[in-house]
Amino acid sequence: MNFHEKSNMAMLAIMIVVYGIYFGQALLSIVSAGVPPAEALAATNALMVVTVGAVTVLAIIAHIIIAVLAPSEADDARDERDKLMEMRGDQRGGVVMTIFALGALLIAMLDMPAYLIANTVLAGLVASEIVKGVSKMIGYRRGV
Amino acid sequence: MAKATKITNDIRRLRFDANEMTQADLAKAVGVTRQTIIAIEQGRYSPSLEVAFLIARAFGTPLDAVFQYPDG
């Protein structure tokens, strides 16, 4: 595994776990508790910032560990294969992002609470990154 | 199971013939990562024409001595 493959695996694991907790527990409990939209927006705003912050901190720690374990490979040099994986991942993730963007648009057009729009956009960003990560993982393992 | 390309190659044999050149040495000569050389050797990645020519140059052989494409 080269540095980019390890980085991809780490980011995939971090995103699935952290955003899984956010969407699966935190957001679900707010929605199912029937909290008024204004309070729900404030609550999810705070949780969203904490979650994104947690992903960023964990990503930095993971990359430091990956670099320390294999210092000779810890550069950001990308060859043509890495770029191809990145490009294909971006294409597939872009499709997912588009679907979620249309969902957010529909929610806005139906005049639904703003926190649902914000969370649909976040879900789209997360889902597209996860699809991109899985695409890269399969590409690195199975070949392109 | 790896998704094989139709392109086959003799990189492993050519490395052996070139004083047992390591994958890392070939990667350095070509300007790609060692993992990319491994993927090319195993038929999991078809390199660009430029990288293919650079690999051939590293062995001092013509391109078709390194890579082959089956008929049909």
Coordinates of C-alpha atoms in Angstrom, one line a residue:
Chain A
M1 CA 0.0 0.0 0.0
N2 CA 1.4 3.4 -0.9
F3 CA 0.8 6.6 1.1
H4 CA -2.3 7.6 -0.8
E5 CA -3.9 4.2 -0.5
K6 CA -3.3 4.2 3.3
S7 CA -4.5 7.8 3.5
N8 CA -7.7 6.8 1.6
M9 CA -8.4 3.9 3.9
A10 CA -7.9 6.0 7.0
M11 CA -10.2 8.8 5.8
L12 CA -12.8 6.3 4.8
A13 CA -12.8 4.7 8.2
I14 CA -12.8 8.0 10.0
M15 CA -15.7 9.4 7.9
I16 CA -17.8 6.2 8.3
V17 CA -17.4 6.2 12.1
V18 CA -17.7 9.9 12.9
Y19 CA -20.4 10.8 10.4
G20 CA -22.1 7.5 11.2
I21 CA -22.4 8.7 14.9
Y22 CA -23.6 12.1 13.7
F23 CA -26.3 10.9 11.3
G24 CA -27.1 7.6 13.0
Q25 CA -27.4 8.9 16.6
A26 CA -27.2 12.7 17.1
L27 CA -29.3 13.8 14.1
L28 CA -31.7 10.9 14.4
S29 CA -32.4 11.7 18.0
I30 CA -33.1 15.4 17.3
V31 CA -35.4 14.6 14.4
S32 CA -37.3 11.8 16.2
A33 CA -37.7 13.9 19.4
G34 CA -39.8 16.4 17.4
V35 CA -37.7 19.4 18.4
P36 CA -39.0 22.7 17.0
P37 CA -37.2 23.7 13.7
A38 CA -35.3 26.7 15.1
E39 CA -33.9 24.7 18.1
A40 CA -33.1 21.7 15.8
L41 CA -31.2 24.1 13.5
A42 CA -29.1 25.5 16.4
A43 CA -28.5 22.0 17.8
T44 CA -27.5 20.4 14.5
N45 CA -25.3 23.5 13.6
A46 CA -23.3 23.0 16.8
L47 CA -23.1 19.2 16.3
M48 CA -22.1 19.7 12.7
V49 CA -19.2 22.0 13.6
V50 CA -18.0 19.6 16.3
T51 CA -18.3 16.6 13.9
V52 CA -16.4 18.3 11.1
G53 CA -13.8 19.4 13.6
A54 CA -13.5 15.9 14.9
V55 CA -13.0 14.5 11.4
T56 CA -10.3 17.1 10.7
V57 CA -8.4 16.4 14.0
L58 CA -8.6 12.6 13.5
A59 CA -7.4 13.0 9.8
I60 CA -4.4 14.9 11.0
I61 CA -3.6 12.3 13.6
A62 CA -4.1 9.4 11.2
H63 CA -1.8 11.0 8.6
I64 CA 0.9 11.7 11.2
I65 CA 0.8 8.0 12.2
I66 CA 0.9 6.8 8.6
A67 CA 3.9 9.1 7.9
V68 CA 5.7 8.0 11.1
L69 CA 5.2 4.3 10.3
A70 CA 6.6 4.6 6.7
P71 CA 8.6 7.9 6.5
S72 CA 10.1 7.0 3.1
E73 CA 6.7 6.9 1.4
A74 CA 5.3 9.9 3.3
D75 CA 5.3 12.4 0.5
D76 CA 2.5 13.9 -1.5
A77 CA 3.9 12.8 -4.8
R78 CA 1.1 11.4 -7.0
D79 CA 1.9 9.4 -10.1
E80 CA -0.5 8.8 -13.0
R81 CA -2.2 5.8 -11.3
D82 CA -3.0 7.8 -8.2
K83 CA -4.3 10.6 -10.4
L84 CA -6.5 8.2 -12.3
M85 CA -7.9 6.7 -9.1
E86 CA -8.6 10.3 -7.9
M87 CA -10.3 11.2 -11.1
R88 CA -12.6 8.2 -11.2
G89 CA -13.4 8.6 -7.6
D90 CA -14.3 12.3 -8.2
Q91 CA -16.6 11.2 -11.1
R92 CA -18.5 8.7 -9.1
G93 CA -18.7 10.9 -6.0
G94 CA -19.9 13.7 -8.2
V95 CA -22.9 11.7 -9.3
V96 CA -23.9 11.0 -5.6
M97 CA -23.4 14.7 -4.7
T98 CA -25.7 15.7 -7.6
I99 CA -28.4 13.4 -6.3
F100 CA -28.2 14.8 -2.8
A101 CA -28.1 18.4 -4.2
L102 CA -31.3 17.8 -6.0
G103 CA -32.8 16.3 -2.8
A104 CA -31.7 19.5 -0.9
L105 CA -33.3 21.6 -3.7
L106 CA -36.5 19.7 -3.4
I107 CA -36.6 20.1 0.4
A108 CA -36.0 23.8 0.0
M109 CA -38.8 24.1 -2.6
L110 CA -41.2 22.3 -0.3
D111 CA -40.4 24.9 2.4
M112 CA -39.2 22.3 4.8
P113 CA -37.0 23.3 7.9
A114 CA -33.6 24.7 7.1
Y115 CA -31.8 22.2 9.3
L116 CA -33.0 19.4 6.9
I117 CA -31.6 21.3 3.9
A118 CA -28.2 21.8 5.7
N119 CA -28.1 18.2 6.7
T120 CA -29.0 17.0 3.3
V121 CA -26.1 19.0 1.8
L122 CA -23.8 17.6 4.5
A123 CA -25.0 14.1 3.8
G124 CA -24.3 14.6 0.1
L125 CA -20.8 15.8 0.8
V126 CA -20.1 12.9 3.1
A127 CA -21.8 10.3 0.8
S128 CA -19.8 11.6 -2.2
E129 CA -16.5 11.4 -0.3
I130 CA -17.4 7.8 0.9
V131 CA -18.2 6.7 -2.6
K132 CA -15.0 8.3 -3.8
G133 CA -13.1 6.5 -1.1
V134 CA -14.7 3.1 -1.9
S135 CA -14.0 3.7 -5.6
K136 CA -10.3 4.4 -4.9
M137 CA -10.1 1.5 -2.5
I138 CA -11.5 -0.9 -5.1
G139 CA -9.3 0.6 -7.8
Y140 CA -6.1 0.2 -5.8
R141 CA -7.0 -3.4 -4.9
R142 CA -8.6 -4.7 -8.1
G143 CA -6.9 -2.5 -10.7
V144 CA -8.1 -0.1 -13.2
Chain B
M1 CA -9.6 -11.3 -7.8
A2 CA -7.7 -8.7 -9.8
K3 CA -9.2 -7.3 -12.9
A4 CA -6.6 -8.2 -15.5
T5 CA -5.8 -6.1 -18.5
K6 CA -5.3 -7.6 -22.0
I7 CA -1.9 -6.2 -22.1
T8 CA 0.8 -8.6 -20.9
N9 CA 4.4 -7.7 -20.0
D10 CA 7.8 -9.2 -19.3
I11 CA 8.9 -6.7 -16.7
R12 CA 9.7 -9.3 -14.1
R13 CA 12.0 -11.2 -16.5
L14 CA 13.6 -8.0 -17.7
R15 CA 14.2 -6.9 -14.2
F16 CA 15.9 -10.2 -13.4
D17 CA 18.0 -9.9 -16.6
A18 CA 19.0 -6.4 -15.6
N19 CA 21.1 -7.5 -12.6
E20 CA 18.0 -8.2 -10.6
M21 CA 16.8 -4.6 -10.7
T22 CA 14.4 -4.0 -7.8
Q23 CA 10.9 -2.7 -8.3
A24 CA 11.9 0.3 -6.3
D25 CA 14.8 1.0 -8.7
L26 CA 12.6 0.7 -11.7
A27 CA 10.0 2.9 -10.1
K28 CA 12.6 5.6 -9.4
A29 CA 13.9 5.4 -13.0
V30 CA 10.4 5.8 -14.4
G31 CA 9.1 8.3 -11.9
V32 CA 6.2 6.4 -10.5
T33 CA 5.6 4.7 -7.1
R34 CA 6.8 1.1 -6.4
Q35 CA 3.1 0.1 -6.0
T36 CA 2.4 1.3 -9.5
I37 CA 5.2 -0.9 -10.9
I38 CA 3.8 -3.9 -8.9
A39 CA 0.3 -3.2 -10.4
I40 CA 1.7 -3.0 -13.9
E41 CA 3.7 -6.2 -13.4
Q42 CA 0.7 -8.0 -12.1
G43 CA -1.5 -6.8 -15.0
R44 CA -3.7 -4.7 -12.7
Y45 CA -2.9 -1.4 -14.4
S46 CA -2.2 -0.4 -18.0
P47 CA 0.3 2.4 -17.9
S48 CA 0.2 5.5 -20.1
L49 CA 2.2 5.4 -23.3
E50 CA 4.8 7.7 -21.8
V51 CA 5.3 5.5 -18.7
A52 CA 5.4 2.4 -21.0
F53 CA 8.2 4.1 -23.1
L54 CA 10.1 5.1 -19.9
I55 CA 10.0 1.5 -18.7
A56 CA 11.3 0.2 -22.1
R57 CA 14.0 2.9 -21.9
A58 CA 15.0 1.8 -18.4
F59 CA 15.7 -1.7 -19.8
G60 CA 17.2 -0.4 -23.0
T61 CA 14.7 -2.4 -25.1
P62 CA 12.0 -1.6 -27.6
L63 CA 8.5 -1.1 -26.3
D64 CA 7.2 -4.4 -27.7
A65 CA 9.9 -6.3 -25.9
V66 CA 8.3 -5.1 -22.7
F67 CA 4.6 -5.1 -23.5
Q68 CA 2.5 -7.3 -25.7
Y69 CA -1.1 -7.2 -26.8
P70 CA -2.6 -10.5 -27.8
D71 CA -4.1 -11.0 -31.3
G72 CA -7.9 -11.2 -31.6

